Amino acid sequence: MRSKLVLIEGMPGSGKTTTAQLVHEIFTEVNITSQLFLEGNLEHPADYDGVAFFKKTEWDELLNTHKKFKDLLSNLMIQQDNDYFLEYRKIKSEVWSSFPDELHRAVFKHDIYELPLDQNRKQITERWTKFADRVLYGVDTFVFDCCFIQNPVTIGMIKHGAKKEDVMSYVIELATIVERLNPLLIYVQQNDLDHSFRKAVKERPQEWSEGFIEYYTNQGYGKTQNYKGLDGTLQVLKARRELEEEIFTRLNITKIKVDNSSYNKNDYKQVLEGILSEYYKSTN
């Protein structure tokens, strides 16, 4: 069966987004219908971004605390059995531009990526399972940017300082869920992690780098190691890379590493074309 899912992973600054875009572009050129979902896409079919999760008691508490917005929140809430979901980023950008800061802070505390690791894992694996069920017999190939390895590693290791085996088992569970989609994992490598990350810091907004450094050094693994600033962030990234190397080795799905150190887009596209051509030739 032709792959229904291509997963793009790698370290920050390695070129994951570019890779995902090129894979989608190559598919379009050879008439393979594909859907591309980059990091931060609020419509992601298998992941959550900007979505808060509440149990009934937590939802009731939110409504009681913010009675002024009770009716509006109730209308926007998505209920599944006894669980409540609020797509607060989508609401803020599309429906409710004046989302009050106080309410935003209260909702953000329940963001699915702010939950304890076991609760996050439960919600994410259920989401991936529903996605796999839904697309199994469809014709589209989905291209996902950095939500398969990066997100479990980020919340597990970086945020919560979880044990290595717990993080690895999280990713392996996701791999098991999507195994029936015949996934292809493309892991983007850079020869010089220090250079590629510092390059990303220079090229991206200061707000991004400041938030990234704070996230990586003020909680979980980085805080335990007492790492600080940009240099400390690089130490955390090196530890993350080691963990992702182990995860990559353990995964029992079709996988390949690709070197993007030259940052030459045309040459890189040719490399990806060769990878995809060989892979699809072997699965057809």
mmCIF file of C-alpha atoms in Angstrom:
data_model
loop_
_atom_site.group_PDB
_atom_site.id
_atom_site.type_symbol
_atom_site.label_atom_id
_atom_site.label_comp_id
_atom_site.label_asym_id
_atom_site.label_seq_id
_atom_site.Cartn_x
_atom_site.Cartn_y
_atom_site.Cartn_z
ATOM 1 C CA MET A 1 0.000 0.000 0.000
ATOM 2 C CA ARG A 2 1.236 3.473 -0.857
ATOM 3 C CA SER A 3 2.086 5.541 2.202
ATOM 4 C CA LYS A 4 -0.745 7.663 3.567
ATOM 5 C CA LEU A 5 1.597 9.568 5.882
ATOM 6 C CA VAL A 6 5.022 11.222 5.590
ATOM 7 C CA LEU A 7 6.509 12.426 8.862
ATOM 8 C CA ILE A 8 9.208 15.128 8.844
ATOM 9 C CA GLU A 9 11.384 15.437 11.937
ATOM 10 C CA GLY A 10 14.697 16.977 12.987
ATOM 11 C CA MET A 11 16.262 19.523 15.299
ATOM 12 C CA PRO A 12 15.315 23.237 15.344
ATOM 13 C CA GLY A 13 16.890 25.035 12.416
ATOM 14 C CA SER A 14 17.540 21.850 10.451
ATOM 15 C CA GLY A 15 15.023 22.674 7.732
ATOM 16 C CA LYS A 16 12.002 20.577 8.696
ATOM 17 C CA THR A 17 9.462 23.062 7.389
ATOM 18 C CA THR A 18 11.336 23.473 4.103
ATOM 19 C CA THR A 19 11.523 19.692 3.787
ATOM 20 C CA ALA A 20 7.807 19.267 4.414
ATOM 21 C CA GLN A 21 6.992 21.948 1.842
ATOM 22 C CA LEU A 22 9.284 20.337 -0.734
ATOM 23 C CA VAL A 23 7.788 16.882 -0.156
ATOM 24 C CA HIS A 24 4.323 18.340 -0.711
ATOM 25 C CA GLU A 25 5.572 20.141 -3.819
ATOM 26 C CA ILE A 26 7.100 16.940 -5.216
ATOM 27 C CA PHE A 27 3.868 15.035 -4.621
ATOM 28 C CA THR A 28 1.924 17.729 -6.476
ATOM 29 C CA GLU A 29 4.311 17.519 -9.432
ATOM 30 C CA VAL A 30 3.826 13.748 -9.770
ATOM 31 C CA ASN A 31 0.040 13.933 -9.252
ATOM 32 C CA ILE A 32 -0.044 12.410 -5.772
ATOM 33 C CA THR A 33 -2.787 14.142 -3.817
ATOM 34 C CA SER A 34 -1.345 15.303 -0.509
ATOM 35 C CA GLN A 35 -2.264 17.514 2.400
ATOM 36 C CA LEU A 36 0.467 19.508 4.150
ATOM 37 C CA PHE A 37 0.245 20.412 7.838
ATOM 38 C CA LEU A 38 3.042 22.554 9.231
ATOM 39 C CA GLU A 39 3.789 23.306 12.859
ATOM 40 C CA GLY A 40 1.186 25.638 14.338
ATOM 41 C CA ASN A 41 -1.649 24.708 11.984
ATOM 42 C CA LEU A 42 -4.842 25.121 14.014
ATOM 43 C CA GLU A 43 -6.630 22.662 11.705
ATOM 44 C CA HIS A 44 -4.155 19.826 12.273
ATOM 45 C CA PRO A 45 -6.023 16.508 11.946
ATOM 46 C CA ALA A 46 -3.842 14.461 14.313
ATOM 47 C CA ASP A 47 -2.405 16.957 16.788
ATOM 48 C CA TYR A 48 -3.701 19.780 18.967
ATOM 49 C CA ASP A 49 -2.529 23.379 18.774
ATOM 50 C CA GLY A 50 -4.141 26.062 20.895
ATOM 51 C CA VAL A 51 -6.710 23.664 22.349
ATOM 52 C CA ALA A 52 -7.567 23.486 26.054
ATOM 53 C CA PHE A 53 -8.920 20.382 27.761
ATOM 54 C CA PHE A 54 -11.234 20.328 30.786
ATOM 55 C CA LYS A 55 -12.889 17.702 32.900
ATOM 56 C CA LYS A 56 -16.471 18.578 33.895
ATOM 57 C CA THR A 57 -15.537 19.993 37.281
ATOM 58 C CA GLU A 58 -12.793 22.119 35.704
ATOM 59 C CA TRP A 59 -15.144 23.395 33.020
ATOM 60 C CA ASP A 60 -17.811 24.271 35.583
ATOM 61 C CA GLU A 61 -15.196 26.139 37.610
ATOM 62 C CA LEU A 62 -14.137 28.138 34.543
ATOM 63 C CA LEU A 63 -17.729 29.137 33.806
ATOM 64 C CA ASN A 64 -18.403 30.089 37.421
ATOM 65 C CA THR A 65 -15.237 32.172 37.598
ATOM 66 C CA HIS A 66 -15.964 33.978 34.320
ATOM 67 C CA LYS A 67 -19.747 34.256 34.447
ATOM 68 C CA LYS A 68 -19.760 37.202 32.063
ATOM 69 C CA PHE A 69 -18.615 34.868 29.282
ATOM 70 C CA LYS A 70 -20.535 31.758 30.345
ATOM 71 C CA ASP A 71 -22.969 31.689 27.440
ATOM 72 C CA LEU A 72 -20.314 32.451 24.849
ATOM 73 C CA LEU A 73 -17.915 29.813 26.201
ATOM 74 C CA SER A 74 -20.688 27.229 26.348
ATOM 75 C CA ASN A 75 -21.548 27.843 22.704
ATOM 76 C CA LEU A 76 -17.908 27.515 21.606
ATOM 77 C CA MET A 77 -17.072 24.469 23.704
ATOM 78 C CA ILE A 78 -16.792 21.005 22.089
ATOM 79 C CA GLN A 79 -18.008 18.189 24.353
ATOM 80 C CA GLN A 80 -16.974 14.557 23.954
ATOM 81 C CA ASP A 81 -18.594 12.385 26.626
ATOM 82 C CA ASN A 82 -17.466 13.970 29.906
ATOM 83 C CA ASP A 83 -14.529 15.817 28.346
ATOM 84 C CA TYR A 84 -14.620 19.443 27.219
ATOM 85 C CA PHE A 85 -12.407 21.041 24.565
ATOM 86 C CA LEU A 86 -11.982 24.719 23.763
ATOM 87 C CA GLU A 87 -10.140 25.766 20.590
ATOM 88 C CA TYR A 88 -9.087 29.019 22.200
ATOM 89 C CA ARG A 89 -6.459 30.114 19.659
ATOM 90 C CA LYS A 90 -8.887 29.678 16.802
ATOM 91 C CA ILE A 91 -11.578 31.477 18.772
ATOM 92 C CA LYS A 92 -9.257 34.357 19.583
ATOM 93 C CA SER A 93 -8.092 34.805 15.997
ATOM 94 C CA GLU A 94 -11.339 34.191 14.146
ATOM 95 C CA VAL A 95 -14.311 34.743 16.420
ATOM 96 C CA TRP A 96 -13.368 36.635 19.500
ATOM 97 C CA SER A 97 -10.623 39.172 18.916
ATOM 98 C CA SER A 98 -11.154 40.732 22.333
ATOM 99 C CA PHE A 99 -10.479 37.521 24.257
ATOM 100 C CA PRO A 100 -9.701 38.970 27.733
ATOM 101 C CA ASP A 101 -6.182 38.362 29.052
ATOM 102 C CA GLU A 102 -7.445 37.053 32.376
ATOM 103 C CA LEU A 103 -9.647 34.494 30.663
ATOM 104 C CA HIS A 104 -6.875 33.583 28.223
ATOM 105 C CA ARG A 105 -4.508 32.844 31.124
ATOM 106 C CA ALA A 106 -7.131 30.690 32.842
ATOM 107 C CA VAL A 107 -7.776 28.724 29.648
ATOM 108 C CA PHE A 108 -4.088 28.392 28.738
ATOM 109 C CA LYS A 109 -3.415 26.543 31.997
ATOM 110 C CA HIS A 110 -5.514 23.743 30.511
ATOM 111 C CA ASP A 111 -3.802 23.698 27.111
ATOM 112 C CA ILE A 112 -3.244 20.075 26.103
ATOM 113 C CA TYR A 113 0.508 20.737 26.002
ATOM 114 C CA GLU A 114 0.405 22.173 29.526
ATOM 115 C CA LEU A 115 -1.135 19.017 30.994
ATOM 116 C CA PRO A 116 0.803 16.424 33.010
ATOM 117 C CA LEU A 117 2.561 14.018 30.655
ATOM 118 C CA ASP A 118 0.225 11.057 31.189
ATOM 119 C CA GLN A 119 -2.855 13.194 30.500
ATOM 120 C CA ASN A 120 -1.264 14.784 27.441
ATOM 121 C CA ARG A 121 -0.283 11.367 26.093
ATOM 122 C CA LYS A 122 -3.821 10.061 26.521
ATOM 123 C CA GLN A 123 -5.361 12.973 24.613
ATOM 124 C CA ILE A 124 -2.756 12.948 21.831
ATOM 125 C CA THR A 125 -2.799 9.177 21.239
ATOM 126 C CA GLU A 126 -6.598 9.205 21.094
ATOM 127 C CA ARG A 127 -6.418 12.029 18.552
ATOM 128 C CA TRP A 128 -3.896 10.148 16.383
ATOM 129 C CA THR A 129 -6.016 6.993 16.561
ATOM 130 C CA LYS A 130 -9.085 8.850 15.298
ATOM 131 C CA PHE A 131 -7.009 10.367 12.508
ATOM 132 C CA ALA A 132 -5.682 6.970 11.394
ATOM 133 C CA ASP A 133 -9.199 5.497 11.450
ATOM 134 C CA ARG A 134 -10.520 8.370 9.347
ATOM 135 C CA VAL A 135 -7.871 8.450 6.588
ATOM 136 C CA LEU A 136 -7.031 4.757 6.238
ATOM 137 C CA TYR A 137 -9.224 4.206 3.194
ATOM 138 C CA GLY A 138 -8.831 7.672 1.715
ATOM 139 C CA VAL A 139 -6.712 8.628 -1.284
ATOM 140 C CA ASP A 140 -4.701 11.520 0.189
ATOM 141 C CA THR A 141 -1.185 11.344 1.565
ATOM 142 C CA PHE A 142 -0.641 13.531 4.629
ATOM 143 C CA VAL A 143 2.634 15.357 5.249
ATOM 144 C CA PHE A 144 3.219 16.276 8.902
ATOM 145 C CA ASP A 145 5.899 18.680 10.083
ATOM 146 C CA CYS A 146 7.521 17.896 13.463
ATOM 147 C CA CYS A 147 4.583 16.650 15.566
ATOM 148 C CA PHE A 148 5.525 12.958 15.684
ATOM 149 C CA ILE A 149 8.861 12.958 17.566
ATOM 150 C CA GLN A 150 9.357 16.611 18.461
ATOM 151 C CA ASN A 151 6.165 17.144 20.433
ATOM 152 C CA PRO A 152 6.409 14.074 22.700
ATOM 153 C CA VAL A 153 10.110 14.797 23.307
ATOM 154 C CA THR A 154 9.414 18.464 24.007
ATOM 155 C CA ILE A 155 6.643 17.901 26.520
ATOM 156 C CA GLY A 156 8.250 14.793 27.990
ATOM 157 C CA MET A 157 11.928 15.666 28.280
ATOM 158 C CA ILE A 158 12.046 19.459 27.923
ATOM 159 C CA LYS A 159 8.944 20.407 29.893
ATOM 160 C CA HIS A 160 8.572 17.634 32.462
ATOM 161 C CA GLY A 161 12.066 16.109 32.641
ATOM 162 C CA ALA A 162 10.500 12.677 32.157
ATOM 163 C CA LYS A 163 12.453 9.443 32.070
ATOM 164 C CA LYS A 164 13.941 8.518 28.714
ATOM 165 C CA GLU A 165 11.948 5.297 28.442
ATOM 166 C CA ASP A 166 8.668 7.136 29.070
ATOM 167 C CA VAL A 167 9.360 9.549 26.226
ATOM 168 C CA MET A 168 10.489 6.774 23.902
ATOM 169 C CA SER A 169 7.413 4.672 24.611
ATOM 170 C CA TYR A 170 5.190 7.679 23.837
ATOM 171 C CA VAL A 171 6.654 8.029 20.329
ATOM 172 C CA ILE A 172 6.637 4.273 19.774
ATOM 173 C CA GLU A 173 2.937 4.222 20.671
ATOM 174 C CA LEU A 174 2.256 6.862 18.020
ATOM 175 C CA ALA A 175 4.237 4.788 15.510
ATOM 176 C CA THR A 176 2.126 1.747 16.357
ATOM 177 C CA ILE A 177 -1.072 3.743 15.864
ATOM 178 C CA VAL A 178 -0.112 4.924 12.356
ATOM 179 C CA GLU A 179 1.620 1.709 11.268
ATOM 180 C CA ARG A 180 -1.428 0.765 9.158
ATOM 181 C CA LEU A 181 -0.926 3.976 7.132
ATOM 182 C CA ASN A 182 2.473 2.663 5.969
ATOM 183 C CA PRO A 183 4.246 5.819 7.179
ATOM 184 C CA LEU A 184 7.577 7.163 5.943
ATOM 185 C CA LEU A 185 9.728 9.065 8.444
ATOM 186 C CA ILE A 186 12.236 11.549 7.018
ATOM 187 C CA TYR A 187 14.650 12.811 9.669
ATOM 188 C CA VAL A 188 16.479 15.999 8.653
ATOM 189 C CA GLN A 189 20.075 16.263 9.842
ATOM 190 C CA GLN A 190 22.597 19.089 10.124
ATOM 191 C CA ASN A 191 26.329 18.490 10.594
ATOM 192 C CA ASP A 192 26.677 21.401 13.022
ATOM 193 C CA LEU A 193 23.840 21.744 15.550
ATOM 194 C CA ASP A 194 25.409 24.849 17.113
ATOM 195 C CA HIS A 195 25.603 26.620 13.741
ATOM 196 C CA SER A 196 22.124 25.628 12.558
ATOM 197 C CA PHE A 197 20.444 26.728 15.797
ATOM 198 C CA ARG A 198 22.324 30.026 15.999
ATOM 199 C CA LYS A 199 21.375 30.590 12.351
ATOM 200 C CA ALA A 200 17.714 30.028 13.262
ATOM 201 C CA VAL A 201 18.020 32.487 16.164
ATOM 202 C CA LYS A 202 19.406 35.174 13.832
ATOM 203 C CA GLU A 203 16.788 34.608 11.147
ATOM 204 C CA ARG A 204 13.691 34.344 13.323
ATOM 205 C CA PRO A 205 11.992 37.039 15.428
ATOM 206 C CA GLN A 206 13.554 37.834 18.787
ATOM 207 C CA GLU A 207 10.284 36.857 20.446
ATOM 208 C CA TRP A 208 10.736 33.302 19.119
ATOM 209 C CA SER A 209 14.296 32.888 20.403
ATOM 210 C CA GLU A 210 13.508 34.386 23.808
ATOM 211 C CA GLY A 211 10.492 32.114 24.234
ATOM 212 C CA PHE A 212 12.459 29.090 23.049
ATOM 213 C CA ILE A 213 15.349 29.721 25.440
ATOM 214 C CA GLU A 214 12.998 30.289 28.364
ATOM 215 C CA TYR A 215 11.065 27.108 27.604
ATOM 216 C CA TYR A 216 14.242 25.027 27.306
ATOM 217 C CA THR A 217 16.054 26.307 30.398
ATOM 218 C CA ASN A 218 13.379 27.237 32.968
ATOM 219 C CA GLN A 219 11.644 23.890 33.343
ATOM 220 C CA GLY A 220 12.144 20.156 33.119
ATOM 221 C CA TYR A 221 15.519 18.896 31.908
ATOM 222 C CA GLY A 222 17.149 22.305 31.468
ATOM 223 C CA LYS A 223 16.175 23.519 34.918
ATOM 224 C CA THR A 224 17.385 20.283 36.546
ATOM 225 C CA GLN A 225 20.766 20.719 34.825
ATOM 226 C CA ASN A 226 20.828 24.436 35.750
ATOM 227 C CA TYR A 227 21.369 25.476 32.144
ATOM 228 C CA LYS A 228 21.039 29.173 31.287
ATOM 229 C CA GLY A 229 20.755 31.334 28.196
ATOM 230 C CA LEU A 230 21.619 30.433 24.617
ATOM 231 C CA ASP A 231 24.581 28.255 25.543
ATOM 232 C CA GLY A 232 22.473 26.350 28.056
ATOM 233 C CA THR A 233 19.746 25.884 25.456
ATOM 234 C CA LEU A 234 22.305 24.349 23.116
ATOM 235 C CA GLN A 235 23.250 21.864 25.830
ATOM 236 C CA VAL A 236 19.607 20.847 26.171
ATOM 237 C CA LEU A 237 19.340 20.536 22.394
ATOM 238 C CA LYS A 238 22.359 18.220 22.321
ATOM 239 C CA ALA A 239 20.701 16.014 24.925
ATOM 240 C CA ARG A 240 17.483 16.105 22.931
ATOM 241 C CA ARG A 241 19.360 15.080 19.786
ATOM 242 C CA GLU A 242 20.819 12.061 21.592
ATOM 243 C CA LEU A 243 17.350 11.002 22.725
ATOM 244 C CA GLU A 244 15.894 11.460 19.248
ATOM 245 C CA GLU A 245 18.734 9.356 17.813
ATOM 246 C CA GLU A 246 17.756 6.549 20.172
ATOM 247 C CA ILE A 247 14.088 6.927 19.301
ATOM 248 C CA PHE A 248 14.889 6.853 15.577
ATOM 249 C CA THR A 249 16.846 3.618 16.048
ATOM 250 C CA ARG A 250 14.032 1.989 18.004
ATOM 251 C CA LEU A 251 11.212 2.860 15.608
ATOM 252 C CA ASN A 252 9.930 -0.036 13.528
ATOM 253 C CA ILE A 253 8.648 1.989 10.566
ATOM 254 C CA THR A 254 10.219 2.939 7.245
ATOM 255 C CA LYS A 255 12.686 5.717 8.034
ATOM 256 C CA ILE A 256 15.525 7.589 6.435
ATOM 257 C CA LYS A 257 17.934 10.347 7.440
ATOM 258 C CA VAL A 258 18.654 13.149 5.008
ATOM 259 C CA ASP A 259 21.469 15.708 5.251
ATOM 260 C CA ASN A 260 20.441 19.342 4.751
ATOM 261 C CA SER A 261 23.717 20.924 5.871
ATOM 262 C CA SER A 262 24.344 22.726 2.579
ATOM 263 C CA TYR A 263 21.006 24.622 2.672
ATOM 264 C CA ASN A 264 20.960 24.406 -1.148
ATOM 265 C CA LYS A 265 17.260 24.142 -1.894
ATOM 266 C CA ASN A 266 17.525 22.921 -5.492
ATOM 267 C CA ASP A 267 20.054 20.197 -4.703
ATOM 268 C CA TYR A 268 18.099 19.233 -1.624
ATOM 269 C CA LYS A 269 14.890 18.896 -3.600
ATOM 270 C CA GLN A 270 16.628 16.477 -5.976
ATOM 271 C CA VAL A 271 17.727 14.371 -3.015
ATOM 272 C CA LEU A 272 14.149 14.264 -1.707
ATOM 273 C CA GLU A 273 12.837 13.393 -5.168
ATOM 274 C CA GLY A 274 15.182 10.416 -5.240
ATOM 275 C CA ILE A 275 14.105 9.259 -1.775
ATOM 276 C CA LEU A 276 10.403 9.506 -2.564
ATOM 277 C CA SER A 277 10.800 7.897 -5.986
ATOM 278 C CA GLU A 278 12.579 4.878 -4.524
ATOM 279 C CA TYR A 279 10.162 4.565 -1.643
ATOM 280 C CA TYR A 280 7.016 4.765 -3.731
ATOM 281 C CA LYS A 281 8.501 2.430 -6.330
ATOM 282 C CA SER A 282 9.030 -0.186 -3.608
ATOM 283 C CA THR A 283 5.503 0.180 -2.167
ATOM 284 C CA ASN A 284 3.527 0.118 -5.383
#
